[in-house]
Amino acid sequence: MADAKPSARALTRTNDPERTMAGILEIATVEFAKKGLDGARIDEIAAATKTSKRMIYYYFSSKEGLYRAVLEDMYRRMRSIESSLHLTDLPPVEALQKLVGFTFDHHHDNENFIRLVMSENMQRGAYLSQSKSIQGLNVPAIAAIQELYDRGVASGVFRAGLDPVDIHASISALTFFNVSNQHTFGLIFNHDPASPKAIAVRRKNIIDMVLRFMLA
């Protein structure tokens, strides 16, 4: 049962619950990314983390609760790294270039993130909509774009009238497709989008496209 509590013996397997939860999230991220919510198995996650099904339910309440926690953790990690970019210390154009480059690199290096977002979109956002923290986690991303954009408009380098959410959507769309559609795109056009040269060219082009879209 989803609300079952682990035995005292199970709980004493570790004196570091946070580390245990982090380990579960790490394995669960791969499991859900590969198999989706329906295909993932709690028993397999428990075996891979050397915990128990009951312990996972103790920490995350249910399979759906673990899936939701994985989604939250992925966004939390991305936003945490974004906050360390120190965009406010850079001129607006450099700040924008750094943000777009970071987003490209993050998506390229974290295919599981892309797969999980795709999976949740197929669920029509059903589980993220239950999250009490997801909107708060993503507020800083829009705030960072708003700040660098406002500075750019004030200094005359960015054109006025753009919406920070739309800017964020454009950056996400351009950097997301590169990973989400790499296999079908490569097959259809007999092109290797994963080659180092192709990645470097695509990264530069996306940064240039976003910048030209915003320049005054």
mmCIF file of C-alpha atoms in Angstrom:
data_model
loop_
_atom_site.group_PDB
_atom_site.id
_atom_site.type_symbol
_atom_site.label_atom_id
_atom_site.label_comp_id
_atom_site.label_asym_id
_atom_site.label_seq_id
_atom_site.Cartn_x
_atom_site.Cartn_y
_atom_site.Cartn_z
ATOM 1 C CA MET A 1 0.000 0.000 0.000
ATOM 2 C CA ALA A 2 1.155 3.516 -0.829
ATOM 3 C CA ASP A 3 0.848 4.763 2.736
ATOM 4 C CA ALA A 4 2.754 1.888 4.328
ATOM 5 C CA LYS A 5 5.602 2.837 6.659
ATOM 6 C CA PRO A 6 8.998 1.125 6.556
ATOM 7 C CA SER A 7 10.120 -0.911 9.519
ATOM 8 C CA ALA A 8 12.541 0.522 12.081
ATOM 9 C CA ARG A 9 15.200 -1.758 10.629
ATOM 10 C CA ALA A 10 14.630 -0.321 7.129
ATOM 11 C CA LEU A 11 14.842 3.220 8.411
ATOM 12 C CA THR A 12 18.183 2.551 10.073
ATOM 13 C CA ARG A 13 19.824 1.519 6.819
ATOM 14 C CA THR A 14 21.050 5.089 6.570
ATOM 15 C CA ASN A 15 21.614 7.930 8.968
ATOM 16 C CA ASP A 16 21.237 10.378 6.129
ATOM 17 C CA PRO A 17 17.619 10.514 4.864
ATOM 18 C CA GLU A 18 18.406 13.380 2.484
ATOM 19 C CA ARG A 19 21.129 11.353 0.831
ATOM 20 C CA THR A 20 18.785 8.384 0.583
ATOM 21 C CA MET A 21 16.095 10.514 -1.035
ATOM 22 C CA ALA A 22 18.636 12.034 -3.431
ATOM 23 C CA GLY A 23 19.762 8.554 -4.461
ATOM 24 C CA ILE A 24 16.185 7.466 -5.058
ATOM 25 C CA LEU A 25 15.508 10.580 -7.142
ATOM 26 C CA GLU A 26 18.633 9.985 -9.231
ATOM 27 C CA ILE A 27 17.662 6.425 -10.133
ATOM 28 C CA ALA A 28 13.986 7.301 -10.537
ATOM 29 C CA THR A 29 14.883 10.090 -12.964
ATOM 30 C CA VAL A 30 16.509 7.585 -15.316
ATOM 31 C CA GLU A 31 13.692 5.051 -14.869
ATOM 32 C CA PHE A 32 10.900 7.532 -15.584
ATOM 33 C CA ALA A 33 12.823 9.123 -18.476
ATOM 34 C CA LYS A 34 13.302 5.736 -20.141
ATOM 35 C CA LYS A 35 9.909 4.179 -19.472
ATOM 36 C CA GLY A 36 7.516 6.961 -18.583
ATOM 37 C CA LEU A 37 5.228 6.978 -15.574
ATOM 38 C CA ASP A 38 3.258 3.923 -16.618
ATOM 39 C CA GLY A 39 6.245 1.804 -17.588
ATOM 40 C CA ALA A 40 8.482 2.578 -14.605
ATOM 41 C CA ARG A 41 8.501 0.092 -11.727
ATOM 42 C CA ILE A 42 8.998 1.000 -8.084
ATOM 43 C CA ASP A 43 10.450 -2.472 -7.414
ATOM 44 C CA GLU A 44 13.235 -1.818 -9.918
ATOM 45 C CA ILE A 45 13.973 1.608 -8.450
ATOM 46 C CA ALA A 46 14.110 0.095 -4.968
ATOM 47 C CA ALA A 47 16.489 -2.651 -6.105
ATOM 48 C CA ALA A 48 18.785 -0.190 -7.876
ATOM 49 C CA THR A 49 18.940 2.082 -4.822
ATOM 50 C CA LYS A 50 19.270 -0.811 -2.354
ATOM 51 C CA THR A 51 16.295 0.488 -0.405
ATOM 52 C CA SER A 52 12.780 -0.925 -0.324
ATOM 53 C CA LYS A 53 9.446 -0.252 -1.937
ATOM 54 C CA ARG A 54 8.041 0.634 1.475
ATOM 55 C CA MET A 55 10.807 3.137 2.119
ATOM 56 C CA ILE A 56 10.184 4.845 -1.214
ATOM 57 C CA TYR A 57 6.508 5.119 -0.338
ATOM 58 C CA TYR A 58 7.455 6.473 3.069
ATOM 59 C CA TYR A 59 9.432 9.316 1.502
ATOM 60 C CA PHE A 60 7.295 10.003 -1.573
ATOM 61 C CA SER A 61 3.841 8.578 -0.671
ATOM 62 C CA SER A 62 3.247 6.876 -4.029
ATOM 63 C CA LYS A 63 4.672 6.168 -7.460
ATOM 64 C CA GLU A 64 2.971 9.323 -8.701
ATOM 65 C CA GLY A 65 4.436 11.274 -5.787
ATOM 66 C CA LEU A 66 7.923 10.066 -6.720
ATOM 67 C CA TYR A 67 7.346 11.008 -10.355
ATOM 68 C CA ARG A 68 6.236 14.486 -9.316
ATOM 69 C CA ALA A 69 9.261 14.831 -7.028
ATOM 70 C CA VAL A 70 11.540 13.881 -9.948
ATOM 71 C CA LEU A 71 10.010 16.608 -12.116
ATOM 72 C CA GLU A 72 10.395 19.180 -9.345
ATOM 73 C CA ASP A 73 13.985 18.123 -8.715
ATOM 74 C CA MET A 74 14.918 18.462 -12.387
ATOM 75 C CA TYR A 75 13.555 22.004 -12.563
ATOM 76 C CA ARG A 76 15.101 22.885 -9.200
ATOM 77 C CA ARG A 77 18.530 21.792 -10.394
ATOM 78 C CA MET A 78 18.275 23.780 -13.608
ATOM 79 C CA ARG A 79 17.111 26.948 -11.878
ATOM 80 C CA SER A 80 19.815 26.586 -9.240
ATOM 81 C CA ILE A 81 22.505 26.573 -11.915
ATOM 82 C CA GLU A 82 20.844 29.502 -13.680
ATOM 83 C CA SER A 83 21.027 31.536 -10.490
ATOM 84 C CA SER A 84 24.795 30.995 -10.382
ATOM 85 C CA LEU A 85 25.328 32.565 -13.805
ATOM 86 C CA HIS A 86 25.421 36.086 -12.269
ATOM 87 C CA LEU A 87 23.666 37.608 -15.262
ATOM 88 C CA THR A 88 23.183 40.911 -13.442
ATOM 89 C CA ASP A 89 26.962 41.379 -13.482
ATOM 90 C CA LEU A 90 27.077 41.313 -17.286
ATOM 91 C CA PRO A 91 26.009 43.840 -19.929
ATOM 92 C CA PRO A 92 22.565 42.950 -21.360
ATOM 93 C CA VAL A 93 23.791 41.431 -24.615
ATOM 94 C CA GLU A 94 26.442 39.293 -22.903
ATOM 95 C CA ALA A 95 23.935 38.246 -20.259
ATOM 96 C CA LEU A 96 21.472 37.113 -22.930
ATOM 97 C CA GLN A 97 24.150 35.214 -24.836
ATOM 98 C CA LYS A 98 25.256 33.480 -21.658
ATOM 99 C CA LEU A 99 21.694 32.526 -20.721
ATOM 100 C CA VAL A 100 20.892 31.095 -24.145
ATOM 101 C CA GLY A 101 24.194 29.228 -24.264
ATOM 102 C CA PHE A 102 23.584 27.799 -20.820
ATOM 103 C CA THR A 103 20.080 26.649 -21.766
ATOM 104 C CA PHE A 104 21.401 24.983 -24.911
ATOM 105 C CA ASP A 105 24.164 23.218 -22.992
ATOM 106 C CA HIS A 106 21.828 22.134 -20.200
ATOM 107 C CA HIS A 107 19.351 20.563 -22.597
ATOM 108 C CA HIS A 108 22.096 18.927 -24.651
ATOM 109 C CA ASP A 109 23.703 17.425 -21.539
ATOM 110 C CA ASN A 110 20.441 16.382 -19.854
ATOM 111 C CA GLU A 111 18.409 14.317 -22.278
ATOM 112 C CA ASN A 112 16.495 12.844 -19.341
ATOM 113 C CA PHE A 113 15.149 16.312 -18.597
ATOM 114 C CA ILE A 114 13.866 16.617 -22.159
ATOM 115 C CA ARG A 115 12.296 13.171 -22.082
ATOM 116 C CA LEU A 116 10.567 13.884 -18.774
ATOM 117 C CA VAL A 117 9.174 17.198 -20.006
ATOM 118 C CA MET A 118 7.918 15.473 -23.156
ATOM 119 C CA SER A 119 6.321 12.752 -21.046
ATOM 120 C CA GLU A 120 4.607 15.253 -18.784
ATOM 121 C CA ASN A 121 3.303 17.153 -21.793
ATOM 122 C CA MET A 122 1.784 13.916 -23.057
ATOM 123 C CA GLN A 123 0.070 13.752 -19.653
ATOM 124 C CA ARG A 124 -1.131 17.334 -20.318
ATOM 125 C CA GLY A 125 0.768 18.550 -17.262
ATOM 126 C CA ALA A 126 -1.427 16.467 -14.956
ATOM 127 C CA TYR A 127 1.263 15.872 -12.332
ATOM 128 C CA LEU A 128 3.066 19.207 -12.466
ATOM 129 C CA SER A 129 -0.328 20.837 -11.912
ATOM 130 C CA GLN A 130 -0.425 19.063 -8.538
ATOM 131 C CA SER A 131 2.938 20.479 -7.494
ATOM 132 C CA LYS A 132 2.904 23.167 -4.831
ATOM 133 C CA SER A 133 6.382 24.393 -5.727
ATOM 134 C CA ILE A 134 6.787 24.210 -9.506
ATOM 135 C CA GLN A 135 5.591 27.725 -10.307
ATOM 136 C CA GLY A 136 7.729 29.206 -7.561
ATOM 137 C CA LEU A 137 10.744 27.302 -8.862
ATOM 138 C CA ASN A 138 10.371 28.900 -12.281
ATOM 139 C CA VAL A 139 9.685 32.478 -11.205
ATOM 140 C CA PRO A 140 13.446 33.288 -11.055
ATOM 141 C CA ALA A 141 13.873 32.252 -14.705
ATOM 142 C CA ILE A 142 11.383 34.870 -15.883
ATOM 143 C CA ALA A 143 12.685 37.432 -13.403
ATOM 144 C CA ALA A 144 16.230 37.010 -14.773
ATOM 145 C CA ILE A 145 15.038 37.574 -18.340
ATOM 146 C CA GLN A 146 12.946 40.553 -17.268
ATOM 147 C CA GLU A 147 15.936 42.121 -15.518
ATOM 148 C CA LEU A 148 18.399 41.749 -18.391
ATOM 149 C CA TYR A 149 15.748 42.762 -20.928
ATOM 150 C CA ASP A 150 14.805 45.917 -19.012
ATOM 151 C CA ARG A 151 18.469 46.890 -18.805
ATOM 152 C CA GLY A 152 18.836 46.299 -22.519
ATOM 153 C CA VAL A 153 15.809 48.415 -23.371
ATOM 154 C CA ALA A 154 16.980 51.196 -21.066
ATOM 155 C CA SER A 155 20.412 51.250 -22.725
ATOM 156 C CA GLY A 156 18.908 51.139 -26.224
ATOM 157 C CA VAL A 157 20.286 47.742 -27.308
ATOM 158 C CA PHE A 158 16.990 45.797 -27.084
ATOM 159 C CA ARG A 159 13.733 46.798 -28.733
ATOM 160 C CA ALA A 160 10.771 47.602 -26.520
ATOM 161 C CA GLY A 161 7.480 45.713 -26.366
ATOM 162 C CA LEU A 162 8.687 42.150 -25.809
ATOM 163 C CA ASP A 163 7.304 39.860 -23.116
ATOM 164 C CA PRO A 164 9.790 37.969 -20.900
ATOM 165 C CA VAL A 165 7.647 34.819 -20.906
ATOM 166 C CA ASP A 166 7.609 34.863 -24.707
ATOM 167 C CA ILE A 167 11.379 35.353 -24.773
ATOM 168 C CA HIS A 168 11.745 32.395 -22.427
ATOM 169 C CA ALA A 169 9.427 30.319 -24.633
ATOM 170 C CA SER A 170 11.498 31.146 -27.721
ATOM 171 C CA ILE A 171 14.759 30.184 -26.025
ATOM 172 C CA SER A 172 13.213 26.958 -24.734
ATOM 173 C CA ALA A 173 11.728 26.023 -28.106
ATOM 174 C CA LEU A 174 14.971 26.493 -29.996
ATOM 175 C CA THR A 175 17.120 24.615 -27.474
ATOM 176 C CA PHE A 176 14.550 21.881 -26.780
ATOM 177 C CA PHE A 177 13.968 20.760 -30.372
ATOM 178 C CA ASN A 178 17.659 20.123 -30.838
ATOM 179 C CA VAL A 179 17.415 17.247 -28.346
ATOM 180 C CA SER A 180 13.794 16.118 -28.535
ATOM 181 C CA ASN A 181 13.785 15.633 -32.321
ATOM 182 C CA GLN A 182 17.411 14.723 -32.936
ATOM 183 C CA HIS A 183 16.734 11.116 -33.961
ATOM 184 C CA THR A 184 13.844 11.687 -36.385
ATOM 185 C CA PHE A 185 15.420 14.859 -37.792
ATOM 186 C CA GLY A 186 18.707 13.079 -38.394
ATOM 187 C CA LEU A 187 17.049 10.153 -40.137
ATOM 188 C CA ILE A 188 14.761 12.246 -42.328
ATOM 189 C CA PHE A 189 17.500 14.573 -43.554
ATOM 190 C CA ASN A 190 20.430 12.143 -43.414
ATOM 191 C CA HIS A 191 22.131 14.494 -41.009
ATOM 192 C CA ASP A 192 23.977 13.885 -37.768
ATOM 193 C CA PRO A 193 22.777 16.592 -35.334
ATOM 194 C CA ALA A 194 24.805 15.011 -32.535
ATOM 195 C CA SER A 195 28.215 15.522 -34.139
ATOM 196 C CA PRO A 196 30.448 18.006 -32.298
ATOM 197 C CA LYS A 197 30.534 20.282 -35.357
ATOM 198 C CA ALA A 198 26.756 20.266 -35.775
ATOM 199 C CA ILE A 199 26.235 20.977 -32.073
ATOM 200 C CA ALA A 200 28.675 23.889 -32.086
ATOM 201 C CA VAL A 201 27.100 25.422 -35.191
ATOM 202 C CA ARG A 202 23.582 24.969 -33.864
ATOM 203 C CA ARG A 203 24.504 26.489 -30.504
ATOM 204 C CA LYS A 204 25.980 29.581 -32.159
ATOM 205 C CA ASN A 205 23.028 29.950 -34.527
ATOM 206 C CA ILE A 206 20.472 29.772 -31.730
ATOM 207 C CA ILE A 207 22.300 32.414 -29.705
ATOM 208 C CA ASP A 208 22.431 34.631 -32.812
ATOM 209 C CA MET A 209 18.735 34.091 -33.591
ATOM 210 C CA VAL A 210 17.556 35.065 -30.133
ATOM 211 C CA LEU A 211 19.878 38.048 -30.020
ATOM 212 C CA ARG A 212 18.777 39.349 -33.438
ATOM 213 C CA PHE A 213 15.136 38.894 -32.423
ATOM 214 C CA MET A 214 15.670 41.181 -29.439
ATOM 215 C CA LEU A 215 18.090 43.767 -30.802
ATOM 216 C CA ALA A 216 16.775 47.280 -31.371
#
